[in-house]
Coordinates of C-alpha atoms in Angstrom, one line a residue:
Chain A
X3 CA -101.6 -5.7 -68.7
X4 CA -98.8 -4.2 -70.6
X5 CA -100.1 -2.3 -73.7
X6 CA -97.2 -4.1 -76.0
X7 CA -96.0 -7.4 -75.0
X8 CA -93.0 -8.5 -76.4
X9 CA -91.4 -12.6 -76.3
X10 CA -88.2 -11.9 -73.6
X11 CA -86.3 -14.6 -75.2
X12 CA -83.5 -14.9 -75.2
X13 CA -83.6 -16.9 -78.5
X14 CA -80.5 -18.5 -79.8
X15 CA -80.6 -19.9 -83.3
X16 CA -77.8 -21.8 -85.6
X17 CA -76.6 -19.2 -88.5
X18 CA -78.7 -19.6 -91.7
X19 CA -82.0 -20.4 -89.4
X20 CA -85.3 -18.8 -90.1
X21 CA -86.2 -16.2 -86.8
X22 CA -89.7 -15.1 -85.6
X23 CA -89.6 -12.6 -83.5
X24 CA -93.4 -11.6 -82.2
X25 CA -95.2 -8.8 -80.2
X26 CA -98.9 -8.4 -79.2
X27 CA -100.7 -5.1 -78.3
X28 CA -104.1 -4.4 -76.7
X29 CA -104.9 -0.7 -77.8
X30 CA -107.1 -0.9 -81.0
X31 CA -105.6 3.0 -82.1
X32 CA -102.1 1.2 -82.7
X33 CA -102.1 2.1 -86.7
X34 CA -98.3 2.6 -86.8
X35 CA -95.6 -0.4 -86.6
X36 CA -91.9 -0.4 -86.4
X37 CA -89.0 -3.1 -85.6
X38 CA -85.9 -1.3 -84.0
X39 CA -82.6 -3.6 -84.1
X40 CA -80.1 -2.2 -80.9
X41 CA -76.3 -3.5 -80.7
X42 CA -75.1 -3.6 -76.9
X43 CA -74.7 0.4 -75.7
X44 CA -76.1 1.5 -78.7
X45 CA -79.0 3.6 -79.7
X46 CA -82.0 1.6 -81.6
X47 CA -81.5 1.4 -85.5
X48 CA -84.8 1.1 -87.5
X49 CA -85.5 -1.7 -89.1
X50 CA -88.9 -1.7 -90.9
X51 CA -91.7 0.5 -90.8
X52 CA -95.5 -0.5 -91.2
X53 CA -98.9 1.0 -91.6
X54 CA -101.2 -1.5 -93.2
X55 CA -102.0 -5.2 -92.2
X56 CA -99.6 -7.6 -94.3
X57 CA -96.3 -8.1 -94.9
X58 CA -93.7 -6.3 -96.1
X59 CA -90.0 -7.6 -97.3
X60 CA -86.9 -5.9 -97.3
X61 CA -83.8 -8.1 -98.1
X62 CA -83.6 -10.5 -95.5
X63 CA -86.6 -9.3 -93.3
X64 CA -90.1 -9.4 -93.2
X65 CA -92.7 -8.0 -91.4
X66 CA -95.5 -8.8 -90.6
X67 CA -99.3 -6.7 -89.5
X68 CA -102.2 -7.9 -88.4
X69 CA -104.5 -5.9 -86.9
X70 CA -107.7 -7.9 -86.3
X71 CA -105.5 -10.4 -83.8
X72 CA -103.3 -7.3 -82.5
X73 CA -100.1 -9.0 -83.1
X74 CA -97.0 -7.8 -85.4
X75 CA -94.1 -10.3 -86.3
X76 CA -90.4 -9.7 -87.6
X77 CA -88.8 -12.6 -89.7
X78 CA -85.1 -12.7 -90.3
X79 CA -84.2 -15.1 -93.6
X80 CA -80.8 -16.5 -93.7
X81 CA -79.7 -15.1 -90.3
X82 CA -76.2 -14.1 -89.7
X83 CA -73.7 -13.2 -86.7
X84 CA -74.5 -10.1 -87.2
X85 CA -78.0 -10.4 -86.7
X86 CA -77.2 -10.6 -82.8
X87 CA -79.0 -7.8 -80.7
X88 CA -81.7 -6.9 -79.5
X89 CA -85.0 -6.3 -81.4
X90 CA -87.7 -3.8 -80.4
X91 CA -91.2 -3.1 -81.4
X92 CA -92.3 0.0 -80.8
X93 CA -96.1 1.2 -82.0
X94 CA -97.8 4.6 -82.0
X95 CA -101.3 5.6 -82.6
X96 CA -101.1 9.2 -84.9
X97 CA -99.0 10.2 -87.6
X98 CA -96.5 12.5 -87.2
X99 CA -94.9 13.3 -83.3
X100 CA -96.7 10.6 -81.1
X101 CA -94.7 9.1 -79.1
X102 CA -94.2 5.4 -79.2
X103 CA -94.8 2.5 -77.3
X104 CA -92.0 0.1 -76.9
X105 CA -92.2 -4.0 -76.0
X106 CA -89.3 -5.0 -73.7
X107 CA -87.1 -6.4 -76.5
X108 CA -85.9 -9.8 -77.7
X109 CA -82.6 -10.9 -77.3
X110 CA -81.3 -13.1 -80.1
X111 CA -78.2 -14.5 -80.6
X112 CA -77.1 -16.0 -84.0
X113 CA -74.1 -18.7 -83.7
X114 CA -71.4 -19.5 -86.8
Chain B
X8 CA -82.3 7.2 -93.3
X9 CA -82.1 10.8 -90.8
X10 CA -79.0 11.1 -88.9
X11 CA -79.3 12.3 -84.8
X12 CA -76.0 12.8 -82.8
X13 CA -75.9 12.7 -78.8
X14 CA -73.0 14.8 -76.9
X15 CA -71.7 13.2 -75.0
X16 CA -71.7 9.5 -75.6
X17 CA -69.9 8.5 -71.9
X18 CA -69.9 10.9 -69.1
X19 CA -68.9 10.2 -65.6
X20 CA -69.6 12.5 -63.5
X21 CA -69.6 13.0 -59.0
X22 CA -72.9 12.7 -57.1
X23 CA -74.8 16.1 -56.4
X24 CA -73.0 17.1 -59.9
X25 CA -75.3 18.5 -62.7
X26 CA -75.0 16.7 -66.2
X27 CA -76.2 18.1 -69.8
X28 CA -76.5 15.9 -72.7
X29 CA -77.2 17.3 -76.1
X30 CA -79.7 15.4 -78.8
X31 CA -79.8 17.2 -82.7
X32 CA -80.7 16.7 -85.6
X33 CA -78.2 16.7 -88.5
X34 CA -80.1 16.5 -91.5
X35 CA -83.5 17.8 -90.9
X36 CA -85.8 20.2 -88.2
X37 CA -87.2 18.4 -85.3
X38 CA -90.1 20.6 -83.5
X39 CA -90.1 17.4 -81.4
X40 CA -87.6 15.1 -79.9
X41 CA -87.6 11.9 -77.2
X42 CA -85.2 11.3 -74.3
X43 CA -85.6 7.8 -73.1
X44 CA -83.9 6.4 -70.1
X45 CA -82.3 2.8 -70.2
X46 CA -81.6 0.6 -67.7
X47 CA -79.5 -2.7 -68.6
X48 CA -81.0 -5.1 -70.4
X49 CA -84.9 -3.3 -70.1
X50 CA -86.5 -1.7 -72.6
X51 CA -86.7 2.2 -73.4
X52 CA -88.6 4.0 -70.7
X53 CA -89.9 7.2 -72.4
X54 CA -89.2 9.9 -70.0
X55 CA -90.5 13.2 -71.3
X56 CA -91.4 15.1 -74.9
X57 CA -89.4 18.2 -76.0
X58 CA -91.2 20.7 -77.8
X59 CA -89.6 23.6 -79.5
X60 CA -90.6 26.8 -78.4
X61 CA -92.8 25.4 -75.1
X62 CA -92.4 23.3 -72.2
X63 CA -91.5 19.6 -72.4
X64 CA -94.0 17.2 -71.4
X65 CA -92.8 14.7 -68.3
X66 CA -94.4 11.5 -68.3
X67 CA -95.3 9.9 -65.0
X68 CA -93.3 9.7 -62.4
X69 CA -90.4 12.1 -63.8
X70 CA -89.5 14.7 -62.1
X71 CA -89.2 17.3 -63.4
X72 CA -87.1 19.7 -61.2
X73 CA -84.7 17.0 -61.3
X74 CA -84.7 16.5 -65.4
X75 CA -84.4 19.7 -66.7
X76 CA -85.5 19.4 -70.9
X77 CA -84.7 22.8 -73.0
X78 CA -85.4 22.7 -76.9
X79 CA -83.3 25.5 -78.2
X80 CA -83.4 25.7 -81.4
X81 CA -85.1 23.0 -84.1
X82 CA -82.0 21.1 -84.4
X83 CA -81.1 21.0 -80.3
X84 CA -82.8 19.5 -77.3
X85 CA -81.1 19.5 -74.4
X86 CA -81.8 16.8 -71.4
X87 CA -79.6 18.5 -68.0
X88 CA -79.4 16.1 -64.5
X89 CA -79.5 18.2 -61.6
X90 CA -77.9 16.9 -58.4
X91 CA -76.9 13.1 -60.2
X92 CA -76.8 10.6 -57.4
X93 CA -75.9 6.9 -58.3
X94 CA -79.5 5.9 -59.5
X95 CA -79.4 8.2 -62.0
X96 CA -76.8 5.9 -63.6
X97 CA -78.1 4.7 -67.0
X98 CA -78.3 4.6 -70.7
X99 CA -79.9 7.9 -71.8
X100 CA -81.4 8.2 -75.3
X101 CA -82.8 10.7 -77.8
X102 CA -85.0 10.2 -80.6
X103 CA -86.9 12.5 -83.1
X104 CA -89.5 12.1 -85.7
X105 CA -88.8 12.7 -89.3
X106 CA -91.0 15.2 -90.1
X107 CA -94.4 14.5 -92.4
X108 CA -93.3 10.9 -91.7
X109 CA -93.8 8.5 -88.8
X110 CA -90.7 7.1 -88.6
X111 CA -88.5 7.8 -85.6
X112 CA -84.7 8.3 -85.5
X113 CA -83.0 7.5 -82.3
X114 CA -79.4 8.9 -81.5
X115 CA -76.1 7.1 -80.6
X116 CA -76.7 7.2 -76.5
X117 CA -75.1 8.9 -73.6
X118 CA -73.7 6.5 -70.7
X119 CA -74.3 8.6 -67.7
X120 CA -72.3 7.1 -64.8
X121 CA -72.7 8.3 -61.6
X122 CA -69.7 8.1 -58.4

């Protein structure tokens, strides 16, 4: 078993639809969560960065912690064009320099 | 958010060639930086840890003859392909931690293309 599992998609969606984009991890020392957005042949851009269980908003995205069930979501409100890429989780267990543990993306592509 | 550049950002090079690709950090120090390896459409395979000042750390299965890591300074890390053959054609990526935060910063990508 993969330590983060990530949906493959991909996931097409009509512009202006609500996305859910979900991972699940099995190591309990996960206390660090992050949502990377990557354009084709481009490096990862971070998206949102968590610590807690709960949500947390910023514009059109949310995310989403919960430890007790091991699984982290990314919503996307209003989604655009633009919003086409592919999104990352990545998760790390210290503060600081750990190095992080990716899931294998999700692809999504938002059409006009 | 922290700014990391990648040198260069498309290289093609012959096989048994050697290839160096610069990470750094613009706006802050980095005592640690990522390289990551790529291949289309698959996720980031973390490939070894750069530490200023000491040897990197290779993960499993990376050789490490073969990947040569030197962090020169605490703005440059530099990742240098010995003896490229075609398999070593990929999407190679840096990343480095903000430091006193969590929050990693990944650089642009270097396209290594081997003939």
């Amino acid at each position: 078993q993969k330590e983060v599992e990530q949906d493959p998609g991909p996931l097409s969606v009509p512009e202006g639809a609500i996305v859910s984009l979900n991972c699940t991890y099995s190591n309990s020392a996960f206390q660090y969560f992050m949502w990377y957005r990557q354009y084709s042949r481009k490096g990862p851009e971070l998206l949102m960065y968590t610590y807690s269980s709960g949500n947390k908003e910023d514009g059109r995205f949310t995310a989403q912690v919960d430890k007790s069930s091991k699984y982290i979501s990314l919503f996307i409100r209003d989604s655009q064009p633009s919003d086409s890429a592919t999104y990352l989780c990545a998760m790390s267990a210290e503060l600081g320099t750990d190095k992080l543990i990716f899931g294998t993306g999700t692809r999504l592509q938002v059409f006009p | 958010g922290a700014v990391v550049s990648q040198h260069p950002s498309w290289v093609i090079c012959k096989s048994g060639t050697s290839v160096k690709i610069e990470c750094r950090s613009l706006d802050f120090q980095a005592t640690t930086m990522f390289w990551y390896r790529q291949f289309p459409k698959q996720s980031l395979m973390l490939m070894a840890t750069s530490n200023e000042g000491s040897k990197a750390t290779y993960e499993q299965g990376v050789e490490k003859d073969k990947f040569l890591i030197n962090h020169a300074s605490l703005t440059l890390s530099t990742l240098t392909v010995t003896s490229a053959h075609p398999e070593d054609s990929s999407f190679y990526i840096c990343s480095a931690p903000v430091p006193g935060r969590n929050e990693q910063y990944f650089g642009p990508g270097t396209r290594l293309t081997v003939t």
